[in-house]
mmCIF file of C-alpha atoms in Angstrom:
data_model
loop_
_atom_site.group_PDB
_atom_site.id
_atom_site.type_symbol
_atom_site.label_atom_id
_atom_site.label_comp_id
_atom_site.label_asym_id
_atom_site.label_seq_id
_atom_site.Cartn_x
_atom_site.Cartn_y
_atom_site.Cartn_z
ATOM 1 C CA UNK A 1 94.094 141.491 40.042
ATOM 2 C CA UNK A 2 92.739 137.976 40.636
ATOM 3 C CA UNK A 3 95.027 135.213 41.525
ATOM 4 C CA UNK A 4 94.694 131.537 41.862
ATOM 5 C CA UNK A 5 96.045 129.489 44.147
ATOM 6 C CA UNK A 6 95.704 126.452 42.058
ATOM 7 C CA UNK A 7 98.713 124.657 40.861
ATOM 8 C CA UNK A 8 99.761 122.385 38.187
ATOM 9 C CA UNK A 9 102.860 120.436 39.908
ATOM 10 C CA UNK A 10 104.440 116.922 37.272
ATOM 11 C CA UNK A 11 101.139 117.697 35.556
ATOM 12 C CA UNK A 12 98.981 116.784 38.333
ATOM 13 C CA UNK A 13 96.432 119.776 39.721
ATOM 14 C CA UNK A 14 96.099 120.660 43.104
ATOM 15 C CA UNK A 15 93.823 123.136 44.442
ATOM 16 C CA UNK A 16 96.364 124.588 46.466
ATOM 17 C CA UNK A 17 100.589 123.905 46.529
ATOM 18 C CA UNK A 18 100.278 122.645 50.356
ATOM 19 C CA UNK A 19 100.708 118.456 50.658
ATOM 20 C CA UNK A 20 101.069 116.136 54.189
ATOM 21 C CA UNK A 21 104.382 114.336 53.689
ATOM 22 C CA UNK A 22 104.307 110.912 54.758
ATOM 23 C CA UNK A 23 104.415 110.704 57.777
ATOM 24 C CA UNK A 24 101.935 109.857 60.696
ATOM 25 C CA UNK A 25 99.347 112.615 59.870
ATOM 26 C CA UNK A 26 98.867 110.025 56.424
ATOM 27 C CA UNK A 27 99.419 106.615 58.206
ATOM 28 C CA UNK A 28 95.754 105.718 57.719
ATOM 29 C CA UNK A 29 92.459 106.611 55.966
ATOM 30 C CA UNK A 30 90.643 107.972 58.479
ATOM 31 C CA UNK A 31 93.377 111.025 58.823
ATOM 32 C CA UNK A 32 93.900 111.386 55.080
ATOM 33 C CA UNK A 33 90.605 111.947 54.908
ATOM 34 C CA UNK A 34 90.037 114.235 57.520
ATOM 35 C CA UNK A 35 92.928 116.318 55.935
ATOM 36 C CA UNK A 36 91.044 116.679 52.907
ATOM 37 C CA UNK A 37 87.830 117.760 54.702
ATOM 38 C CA UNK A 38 90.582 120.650 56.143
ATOM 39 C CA UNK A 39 91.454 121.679 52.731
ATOM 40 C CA UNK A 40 95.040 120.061 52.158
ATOM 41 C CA UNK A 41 95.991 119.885 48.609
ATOM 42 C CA UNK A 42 97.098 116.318 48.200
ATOM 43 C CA UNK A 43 98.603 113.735 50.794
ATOM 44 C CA UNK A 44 101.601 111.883 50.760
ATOM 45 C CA UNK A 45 100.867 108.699 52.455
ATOM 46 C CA UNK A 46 103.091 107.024 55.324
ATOM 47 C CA UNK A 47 105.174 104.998 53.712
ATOM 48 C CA UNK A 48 103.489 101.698 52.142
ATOM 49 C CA UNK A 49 106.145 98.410 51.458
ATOM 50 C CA UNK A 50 105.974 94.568 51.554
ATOM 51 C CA UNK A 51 108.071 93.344 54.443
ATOM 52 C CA UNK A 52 107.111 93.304 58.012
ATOM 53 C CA UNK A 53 107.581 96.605 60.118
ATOM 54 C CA UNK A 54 107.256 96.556 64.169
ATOM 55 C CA UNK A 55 108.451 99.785 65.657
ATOM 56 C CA UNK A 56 110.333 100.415 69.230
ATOM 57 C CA UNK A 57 108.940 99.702 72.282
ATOM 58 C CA UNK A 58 108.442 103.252 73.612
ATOM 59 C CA UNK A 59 107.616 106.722 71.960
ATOM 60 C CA UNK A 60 108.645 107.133 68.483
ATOM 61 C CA UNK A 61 108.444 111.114 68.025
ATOM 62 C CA UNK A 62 108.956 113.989 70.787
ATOM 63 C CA UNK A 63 109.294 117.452 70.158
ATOM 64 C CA UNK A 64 111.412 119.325 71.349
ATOM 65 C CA UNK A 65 110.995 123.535 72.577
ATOM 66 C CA UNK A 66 113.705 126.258 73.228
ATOM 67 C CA UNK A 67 113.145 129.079 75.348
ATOM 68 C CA UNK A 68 114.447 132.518 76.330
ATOM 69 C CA UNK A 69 114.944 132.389 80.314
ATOM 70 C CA UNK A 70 116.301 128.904 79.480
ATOM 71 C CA UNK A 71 118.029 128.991 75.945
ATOM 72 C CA UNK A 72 118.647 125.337 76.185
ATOM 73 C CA UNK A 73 116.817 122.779 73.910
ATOM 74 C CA UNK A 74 114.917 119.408 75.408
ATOM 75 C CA UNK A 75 111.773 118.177 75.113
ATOM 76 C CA UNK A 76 110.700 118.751 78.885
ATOM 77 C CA UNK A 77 107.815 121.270 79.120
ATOM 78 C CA UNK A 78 108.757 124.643 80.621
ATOM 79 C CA UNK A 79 106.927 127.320 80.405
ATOM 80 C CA UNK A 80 107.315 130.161 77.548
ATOM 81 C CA UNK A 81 109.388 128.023 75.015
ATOM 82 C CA UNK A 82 108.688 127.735 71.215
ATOM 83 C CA UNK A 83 108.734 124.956 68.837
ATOM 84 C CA UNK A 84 112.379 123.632 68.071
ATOM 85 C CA UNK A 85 112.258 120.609 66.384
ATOM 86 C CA UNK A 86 110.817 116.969 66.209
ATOM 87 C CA UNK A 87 112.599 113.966 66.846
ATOM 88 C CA UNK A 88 111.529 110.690 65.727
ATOM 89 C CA UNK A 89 112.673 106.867 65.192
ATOM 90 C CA UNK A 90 109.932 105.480 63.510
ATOM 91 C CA UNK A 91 109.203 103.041 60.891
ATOM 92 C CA UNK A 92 107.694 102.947 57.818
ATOM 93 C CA UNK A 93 103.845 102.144 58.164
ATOM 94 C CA UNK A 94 103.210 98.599 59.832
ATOM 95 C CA UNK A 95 99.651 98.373 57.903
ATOM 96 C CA UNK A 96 100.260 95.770 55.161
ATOM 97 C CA UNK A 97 99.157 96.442 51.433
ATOM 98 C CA UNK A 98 96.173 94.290 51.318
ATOM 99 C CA UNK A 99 94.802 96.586 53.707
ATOM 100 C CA UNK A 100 95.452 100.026 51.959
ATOM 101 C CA UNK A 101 94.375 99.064 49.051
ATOM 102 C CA UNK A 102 90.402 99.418 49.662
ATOM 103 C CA UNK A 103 91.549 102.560 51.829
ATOM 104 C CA UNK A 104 93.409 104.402 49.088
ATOM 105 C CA UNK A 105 90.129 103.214 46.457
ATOM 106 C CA UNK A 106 88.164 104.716 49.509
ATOM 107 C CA UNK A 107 89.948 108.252 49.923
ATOM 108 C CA UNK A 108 90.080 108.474 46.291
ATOM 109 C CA UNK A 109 86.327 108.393 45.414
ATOM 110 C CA UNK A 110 85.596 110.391 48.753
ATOM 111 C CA UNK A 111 87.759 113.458 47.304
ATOM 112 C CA UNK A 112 88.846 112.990 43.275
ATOM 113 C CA UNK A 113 89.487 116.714 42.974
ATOM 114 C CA UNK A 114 92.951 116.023 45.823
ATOM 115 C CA UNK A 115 95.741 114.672 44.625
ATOM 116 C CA UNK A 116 97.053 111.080 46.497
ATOM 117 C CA UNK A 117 100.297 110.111 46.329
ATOM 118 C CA UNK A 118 101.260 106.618 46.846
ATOM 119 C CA UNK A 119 104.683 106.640 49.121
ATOM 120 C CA UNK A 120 106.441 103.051 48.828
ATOM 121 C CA UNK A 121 109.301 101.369 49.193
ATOM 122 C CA UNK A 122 111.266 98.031 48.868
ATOM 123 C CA UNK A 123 115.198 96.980 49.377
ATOM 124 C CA UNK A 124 117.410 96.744 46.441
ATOM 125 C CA UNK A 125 120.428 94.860 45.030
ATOM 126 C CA UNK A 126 118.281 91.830 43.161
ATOM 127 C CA UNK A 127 115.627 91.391 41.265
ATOM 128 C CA UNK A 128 112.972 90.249 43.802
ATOM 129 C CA UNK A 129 113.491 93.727 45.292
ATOM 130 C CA UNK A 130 112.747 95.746 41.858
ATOM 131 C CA UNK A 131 109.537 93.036 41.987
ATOM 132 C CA UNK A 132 108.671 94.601 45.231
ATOM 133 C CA UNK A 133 108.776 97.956 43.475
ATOM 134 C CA UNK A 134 107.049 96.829 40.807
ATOM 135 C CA UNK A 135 104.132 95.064 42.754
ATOM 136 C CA UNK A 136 103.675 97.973 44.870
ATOM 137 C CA UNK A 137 103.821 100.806 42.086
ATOM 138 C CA UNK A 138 101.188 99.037 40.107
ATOM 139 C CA UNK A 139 98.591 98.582 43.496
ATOM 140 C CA UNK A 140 98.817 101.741 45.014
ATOM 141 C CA UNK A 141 97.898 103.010 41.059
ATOM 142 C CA UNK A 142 95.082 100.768 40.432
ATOM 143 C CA UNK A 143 93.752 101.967 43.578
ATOM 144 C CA UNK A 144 93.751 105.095 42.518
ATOM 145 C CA UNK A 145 97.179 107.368 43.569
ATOM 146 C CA UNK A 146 97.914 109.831 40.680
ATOM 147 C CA UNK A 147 101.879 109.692 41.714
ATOM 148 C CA UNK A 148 104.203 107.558 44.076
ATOM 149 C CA UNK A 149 106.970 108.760 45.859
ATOM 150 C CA UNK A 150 109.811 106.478 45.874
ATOM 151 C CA UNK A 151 111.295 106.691 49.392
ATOM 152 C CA UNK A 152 114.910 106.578 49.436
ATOM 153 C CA UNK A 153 115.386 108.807 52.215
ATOM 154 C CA UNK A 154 114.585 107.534 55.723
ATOM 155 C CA UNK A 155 117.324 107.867 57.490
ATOM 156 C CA UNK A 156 116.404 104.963 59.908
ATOM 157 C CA UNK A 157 115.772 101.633 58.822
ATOM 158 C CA UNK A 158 116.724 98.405 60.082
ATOM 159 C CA UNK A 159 117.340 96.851 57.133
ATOM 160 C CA UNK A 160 120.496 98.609 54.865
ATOM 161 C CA UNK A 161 119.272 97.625 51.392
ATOM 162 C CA UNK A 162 116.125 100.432 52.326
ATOM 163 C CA UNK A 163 116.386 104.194 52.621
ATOM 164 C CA UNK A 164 118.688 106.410 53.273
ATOM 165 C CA UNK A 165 121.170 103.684 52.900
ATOM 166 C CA UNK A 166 120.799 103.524 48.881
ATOM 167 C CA UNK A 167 120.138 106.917 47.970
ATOM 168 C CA UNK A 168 124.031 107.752 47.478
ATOM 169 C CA UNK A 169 123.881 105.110 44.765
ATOM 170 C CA UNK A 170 122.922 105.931 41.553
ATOM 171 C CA UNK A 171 123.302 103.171 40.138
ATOM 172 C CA UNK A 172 120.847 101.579 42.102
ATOM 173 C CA UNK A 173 118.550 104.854 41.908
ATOM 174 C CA UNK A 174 118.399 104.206 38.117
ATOM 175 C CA UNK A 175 117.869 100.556 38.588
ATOM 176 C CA UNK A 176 115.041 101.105 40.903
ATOM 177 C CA UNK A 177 113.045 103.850 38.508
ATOM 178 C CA UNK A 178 113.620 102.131 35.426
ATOM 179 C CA UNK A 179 111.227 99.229 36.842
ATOM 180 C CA UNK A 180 108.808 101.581 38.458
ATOM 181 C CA UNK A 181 108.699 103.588 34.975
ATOM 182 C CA UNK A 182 107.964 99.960 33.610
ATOM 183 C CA UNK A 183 104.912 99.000 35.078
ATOM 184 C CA UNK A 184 102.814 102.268 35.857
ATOM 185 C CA UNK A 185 102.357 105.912 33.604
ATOM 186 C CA UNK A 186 101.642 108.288 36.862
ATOM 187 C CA UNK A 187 104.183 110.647 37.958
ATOM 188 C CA UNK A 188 107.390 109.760 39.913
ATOM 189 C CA UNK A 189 108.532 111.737 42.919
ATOM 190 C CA UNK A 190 111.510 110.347 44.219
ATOM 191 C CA UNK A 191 112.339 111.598 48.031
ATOM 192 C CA UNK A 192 115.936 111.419 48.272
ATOM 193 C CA UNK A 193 118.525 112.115 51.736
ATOM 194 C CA UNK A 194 119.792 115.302 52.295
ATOM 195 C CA UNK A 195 122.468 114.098 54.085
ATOM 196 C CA UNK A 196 124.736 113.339 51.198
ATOM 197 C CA UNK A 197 127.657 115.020 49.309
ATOM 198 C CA UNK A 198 126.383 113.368 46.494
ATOM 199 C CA UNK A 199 122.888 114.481 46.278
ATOM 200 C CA UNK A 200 122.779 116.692 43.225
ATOM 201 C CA UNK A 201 124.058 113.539 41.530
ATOM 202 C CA UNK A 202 121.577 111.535 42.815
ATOM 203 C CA UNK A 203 118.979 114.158 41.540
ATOM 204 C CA UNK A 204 120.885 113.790 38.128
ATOM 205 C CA UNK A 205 120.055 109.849 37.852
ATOM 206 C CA UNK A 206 116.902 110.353 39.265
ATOM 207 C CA UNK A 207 115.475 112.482 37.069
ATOM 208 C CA UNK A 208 117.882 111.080 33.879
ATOM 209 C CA UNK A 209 115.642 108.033 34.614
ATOM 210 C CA UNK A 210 112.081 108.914 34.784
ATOM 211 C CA UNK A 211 111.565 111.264 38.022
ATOM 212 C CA UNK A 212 108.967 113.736 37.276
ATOM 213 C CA UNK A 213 110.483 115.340 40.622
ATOM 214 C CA UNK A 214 112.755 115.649 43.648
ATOM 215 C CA UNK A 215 111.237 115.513 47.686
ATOM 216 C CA UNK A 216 113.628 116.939 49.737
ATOM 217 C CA UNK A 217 114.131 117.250 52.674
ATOM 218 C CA UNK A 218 113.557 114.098 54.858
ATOM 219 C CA UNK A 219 114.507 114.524 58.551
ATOM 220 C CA UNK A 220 118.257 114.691 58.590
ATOM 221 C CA UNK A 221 120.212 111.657 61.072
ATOM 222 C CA UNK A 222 120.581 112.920 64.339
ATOM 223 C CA UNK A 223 120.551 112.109 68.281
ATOM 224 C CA UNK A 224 118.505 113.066 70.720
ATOM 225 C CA UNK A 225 119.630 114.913 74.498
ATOM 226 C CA UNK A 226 120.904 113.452 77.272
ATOM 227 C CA UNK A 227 119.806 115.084 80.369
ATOM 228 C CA UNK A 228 123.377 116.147 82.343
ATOM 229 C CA UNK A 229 121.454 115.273 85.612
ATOM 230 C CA UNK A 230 119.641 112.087 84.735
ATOM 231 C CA UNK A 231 122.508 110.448 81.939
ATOM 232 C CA UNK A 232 119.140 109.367 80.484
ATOM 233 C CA UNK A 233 118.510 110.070 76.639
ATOM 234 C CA UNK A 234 115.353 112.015 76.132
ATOM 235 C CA UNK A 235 113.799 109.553 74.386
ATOM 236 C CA UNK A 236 115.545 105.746 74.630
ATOM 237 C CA UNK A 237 114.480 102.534 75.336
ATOM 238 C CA UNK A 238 116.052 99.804 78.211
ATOM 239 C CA UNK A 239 118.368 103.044 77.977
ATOM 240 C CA UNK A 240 119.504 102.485 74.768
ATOM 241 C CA UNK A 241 119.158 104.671 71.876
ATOM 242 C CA UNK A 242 119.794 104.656 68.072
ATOM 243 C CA UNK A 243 119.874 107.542 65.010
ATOM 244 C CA UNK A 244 116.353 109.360 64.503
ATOM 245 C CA UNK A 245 115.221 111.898 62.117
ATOM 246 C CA UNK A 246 115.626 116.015 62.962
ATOM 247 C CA UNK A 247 112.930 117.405 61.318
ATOM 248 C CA UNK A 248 110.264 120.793 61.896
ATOM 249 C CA UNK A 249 112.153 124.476 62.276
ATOM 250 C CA UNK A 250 115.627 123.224 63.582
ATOM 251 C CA UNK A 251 115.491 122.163 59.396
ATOM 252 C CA UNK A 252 114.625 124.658 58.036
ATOM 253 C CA UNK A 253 117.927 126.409 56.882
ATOM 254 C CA UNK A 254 119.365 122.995 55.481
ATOM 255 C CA UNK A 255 116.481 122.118 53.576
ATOM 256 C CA UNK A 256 116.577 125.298 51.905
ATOM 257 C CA UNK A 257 120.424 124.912 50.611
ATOM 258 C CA UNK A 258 119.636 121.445 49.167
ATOM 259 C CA UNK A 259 116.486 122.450 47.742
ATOM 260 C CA UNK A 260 118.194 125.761 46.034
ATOM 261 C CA UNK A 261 121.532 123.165 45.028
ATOM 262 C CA UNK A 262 118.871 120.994 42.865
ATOM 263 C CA UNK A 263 117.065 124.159 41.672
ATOM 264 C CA UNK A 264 120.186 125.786 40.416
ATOM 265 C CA UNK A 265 121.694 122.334 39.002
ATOM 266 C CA UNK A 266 118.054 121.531 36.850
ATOM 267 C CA UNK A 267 115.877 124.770 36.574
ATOM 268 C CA UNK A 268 114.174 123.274 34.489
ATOM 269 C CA UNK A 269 112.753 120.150 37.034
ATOM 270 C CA UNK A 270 110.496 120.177 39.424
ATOM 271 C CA UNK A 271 110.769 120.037 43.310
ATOM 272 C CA UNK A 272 108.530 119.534 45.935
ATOM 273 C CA UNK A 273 109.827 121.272 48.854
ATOM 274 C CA UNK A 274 110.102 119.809 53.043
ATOM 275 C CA UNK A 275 111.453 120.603 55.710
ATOM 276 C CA UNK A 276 110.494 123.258 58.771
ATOM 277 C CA UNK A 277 107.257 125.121 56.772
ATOM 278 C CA UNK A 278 105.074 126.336 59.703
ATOM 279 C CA UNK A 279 103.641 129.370 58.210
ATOM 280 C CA UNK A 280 104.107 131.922 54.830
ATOM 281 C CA UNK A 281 107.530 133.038 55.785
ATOM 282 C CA UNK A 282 108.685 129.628 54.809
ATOM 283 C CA UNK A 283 106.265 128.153 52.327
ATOM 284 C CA UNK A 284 107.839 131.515 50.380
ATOM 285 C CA UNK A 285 111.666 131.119 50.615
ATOM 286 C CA UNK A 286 110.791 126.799 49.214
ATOM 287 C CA UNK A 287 108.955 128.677 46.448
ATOM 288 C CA UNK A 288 111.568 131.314 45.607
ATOM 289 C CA UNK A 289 114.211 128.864 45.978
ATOM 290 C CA UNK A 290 112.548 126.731 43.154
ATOM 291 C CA UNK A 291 109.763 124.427 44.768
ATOM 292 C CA UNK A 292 106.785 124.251 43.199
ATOM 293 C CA UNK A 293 105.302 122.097 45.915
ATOM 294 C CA UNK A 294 105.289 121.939 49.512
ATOM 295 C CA UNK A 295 105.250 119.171 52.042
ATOM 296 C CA UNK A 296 104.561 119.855 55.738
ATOM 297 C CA UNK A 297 104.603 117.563 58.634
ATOM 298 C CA UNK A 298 106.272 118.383 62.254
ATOM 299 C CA UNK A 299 103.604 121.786 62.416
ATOM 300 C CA UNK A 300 100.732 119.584 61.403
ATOM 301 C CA UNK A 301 101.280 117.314 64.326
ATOM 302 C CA UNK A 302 101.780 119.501 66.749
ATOM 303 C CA UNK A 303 98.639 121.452 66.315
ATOM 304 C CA UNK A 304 97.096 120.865 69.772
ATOM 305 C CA UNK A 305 93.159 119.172 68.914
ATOM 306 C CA UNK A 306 93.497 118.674 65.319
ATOM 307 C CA UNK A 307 94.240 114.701 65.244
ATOM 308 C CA UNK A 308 97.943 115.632 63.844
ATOM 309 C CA UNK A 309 96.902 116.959 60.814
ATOM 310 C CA UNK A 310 96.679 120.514 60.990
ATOM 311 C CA UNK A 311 93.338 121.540 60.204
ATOM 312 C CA UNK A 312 94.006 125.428 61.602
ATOM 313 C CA UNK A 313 97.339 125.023 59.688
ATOM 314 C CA UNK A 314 96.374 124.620 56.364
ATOM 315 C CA UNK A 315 93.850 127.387 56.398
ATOM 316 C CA UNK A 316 96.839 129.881 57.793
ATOM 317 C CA UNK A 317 98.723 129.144 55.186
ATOM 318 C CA UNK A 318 95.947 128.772 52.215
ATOM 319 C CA UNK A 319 94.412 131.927 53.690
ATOM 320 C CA UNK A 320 97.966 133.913 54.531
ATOM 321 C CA UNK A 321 99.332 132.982 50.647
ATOM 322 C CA UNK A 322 96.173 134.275 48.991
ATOM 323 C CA UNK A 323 96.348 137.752 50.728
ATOM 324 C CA UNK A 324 100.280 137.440 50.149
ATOM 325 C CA UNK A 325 99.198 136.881 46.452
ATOM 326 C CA UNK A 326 96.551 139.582 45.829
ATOM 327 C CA UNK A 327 98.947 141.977 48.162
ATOM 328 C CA UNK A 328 101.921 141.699 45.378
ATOM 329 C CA UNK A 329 99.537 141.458 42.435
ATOM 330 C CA UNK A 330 100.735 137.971 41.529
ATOM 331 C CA UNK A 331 97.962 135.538 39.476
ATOM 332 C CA UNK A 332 99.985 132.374 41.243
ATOM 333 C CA UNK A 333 103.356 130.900 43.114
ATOM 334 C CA UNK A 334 104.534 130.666 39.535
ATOM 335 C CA UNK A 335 105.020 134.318 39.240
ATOM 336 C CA UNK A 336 107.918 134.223 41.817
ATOM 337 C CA UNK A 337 109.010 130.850 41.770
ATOM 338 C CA UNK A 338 112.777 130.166 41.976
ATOM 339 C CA UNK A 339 113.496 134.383 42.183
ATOM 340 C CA UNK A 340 116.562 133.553 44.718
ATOM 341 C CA UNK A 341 117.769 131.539 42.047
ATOM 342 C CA UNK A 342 120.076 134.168 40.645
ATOM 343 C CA UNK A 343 120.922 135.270 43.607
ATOM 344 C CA UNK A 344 123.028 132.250 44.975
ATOM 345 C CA UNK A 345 126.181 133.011 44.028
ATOM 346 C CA UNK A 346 130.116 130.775 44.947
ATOM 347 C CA UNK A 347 131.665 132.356 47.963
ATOM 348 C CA UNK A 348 134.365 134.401 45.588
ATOM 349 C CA UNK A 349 131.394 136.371 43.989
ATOM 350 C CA UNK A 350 130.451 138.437 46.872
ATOM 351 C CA UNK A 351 132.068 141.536 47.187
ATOM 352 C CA UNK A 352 135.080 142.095 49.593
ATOM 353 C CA UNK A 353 136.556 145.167 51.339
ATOM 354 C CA UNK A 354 139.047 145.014 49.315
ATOM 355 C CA UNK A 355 139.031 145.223 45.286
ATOM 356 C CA UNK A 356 142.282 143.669 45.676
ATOM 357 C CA UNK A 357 141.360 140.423 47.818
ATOM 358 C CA UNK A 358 142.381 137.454 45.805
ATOM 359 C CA UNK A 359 141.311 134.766 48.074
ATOM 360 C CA UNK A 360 144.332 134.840 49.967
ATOM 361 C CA UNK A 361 146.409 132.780 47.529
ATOM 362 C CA UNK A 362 150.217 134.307 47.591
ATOM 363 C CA UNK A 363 150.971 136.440 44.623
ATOM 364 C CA UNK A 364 153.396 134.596 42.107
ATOM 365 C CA UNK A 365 156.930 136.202 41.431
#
């Protein structure tokens, strides 16, 4: 049986269901378009906006390794550890629009058969913000990027109109699509935080106003280490640290629970699905949880001589699903696509010892 591992995702079509979030592997042209030389399906690009962006003075992402003889978690290199986690505190990108403009025209007519998606974002709360939305959506368009992805999920700016910081609002999320859906016609992904009670509402007013899908997950707020012997943090600067992003395996687990919480809430929408993919194993459980897309980051950069962008990455994975694919007689990720659905049940539904459990309420006179 032949399959295909092309995919139609908010009616766009990729050649295969694997996309660079935004991120550093997509904070310029000449990386997006080495990514695309690798085979990636589409990029997400670093986040594009209109006000100025200067990150710390000192690294911005470590990652960090656990290891058997030393079950302890740090970024210092020992020797048999495995990948853990990233950590990072950076920015949005620090390249203004006027400059990727001609880049994004550039990538585009270099490779019109992968899909670029614009990632942007502006503050909120007036209308010279929803301008900034507005201005943006329509440039990184014209310049050719068949979607944007609204960011409203980094969960470390400085300013607290941006991010993370308005994604529990939906009042604002509405506010914020209904002028995007204005001005362009392309598809909307809107990348929400996973570090909210409220984020299946969220979804809700995203996708009641115009969001041809959820992106989930962005790195979750976190901390990094300090070493017991030092008192230093493991990443700081003048010794002073701040909230970062906890993204790559360490993920994994969470992402899947909010991704399978919008899947069972709208079955019907789409998702495109972050957070921890390194190989099949997890690319599957996204897809069978309901993605129909998947974003991939923290592996990508760590890929020793590849420039951060995982060009022995994407062929495991493009080369791993086909023979998963032609292995189970499927024709494409459709075929199993949100399968664990069903199987995600409330706590009370899974069967006790007992017949006669009742939750341990007391039993009425």
């Amino acid at each position: 049986m032949s399959y295909e591992l092309a995919t139609n995702f908010t009616g766009l079509q990729f050649v295969n269901p694997f996309v660079l979030a935004s991120a550093p592997p997509t904070e310029s042209k000449a990386k997006i378009l080495r990514a695309f030389e690798a085979g990636w399906g589409g990029v997400v690009t670093k986040t594009i906006g209109l006000h100025p962006v200067e990150n710390v003075a000192g690294p911005k992402t470590i990652y960090q390794r656990a290891s058997e003889t030393k079950p302890y978690v740090s970024r210092y290199k020992r020797p048999d550890t495995v990948s853990h986690s990233s950590w990072n505190w950076e920015l949005i990108s620090d390249q203004p629009l006027d400059l990727w403009l001609p880049d994004l025209e550039e990538i585009k007519t270099t490779y019109p058969d992968r899909m670029l998606i614009g990632s942007i974002m502006a503050g909120a709360g007036n209308e010279d913000e929803l301008d900034h939305w507005r201005k943006l959506a329509k440039s990184v368009v014209n310049a050719g990027c068949d979607a944007i992805e609204l960011n409203m999920s980094c969960p470390h700016m400085d300013r607290k109109d941006m991010g993370a910081h308005i994604a529990n609002d939906e009042t604002i999320i509405r506010s914020i699509l209904k002028a995007v859906t204005e001005v362009v016609s392309v598809p909307i992904w809107v990348k929400l935080t996973p570090s909210s009670s409220s984020l299946v509402d969220g979804a809700r007013a995203a996708y009641d106003a115009g969001a041809a899908s959820i992106s989930l997950c962005n790195t979750f707020p976190s901390l990094p280490l300090m070493d017991p012997e030092t008192l230093k943090f493991e990443v700081e600067v003048d010794g002073l640290v701040t909230s970062g992003g906890l993204g790559g395996l360490a993920i994994l687990h969470q992402a899947l629970q909010r991704v399978s919480d919008i899947s069972r809430a709208f079955p019907d929408k789409a998702i495109s699905g972050i957070g921890g993919i390194r190989g099949l194993r997890e690319a599957f459980n996204f897809i069978a949880h309901g993605a129909g897309n998947l974003q991939v980051c923290t592996a990508a950069m760590e890929e020793k001589g590849s420039g951060g962008i995982g060009v022995n990455l994407i062929q495991e994975l493009t080369g791993d699903l086909g023979d998963y694919l032609e292995r189970k007689g499927y024709s494409s990720i459709e075929e199993f696509r949100g399968i664990a659905r069903e199987r995600i049940v409330e706590h009370s539904r899974i069967r006790r010892k007992s017949e006669a459990y009742n939750g341990g309420y007391a039993q009425s006179a």
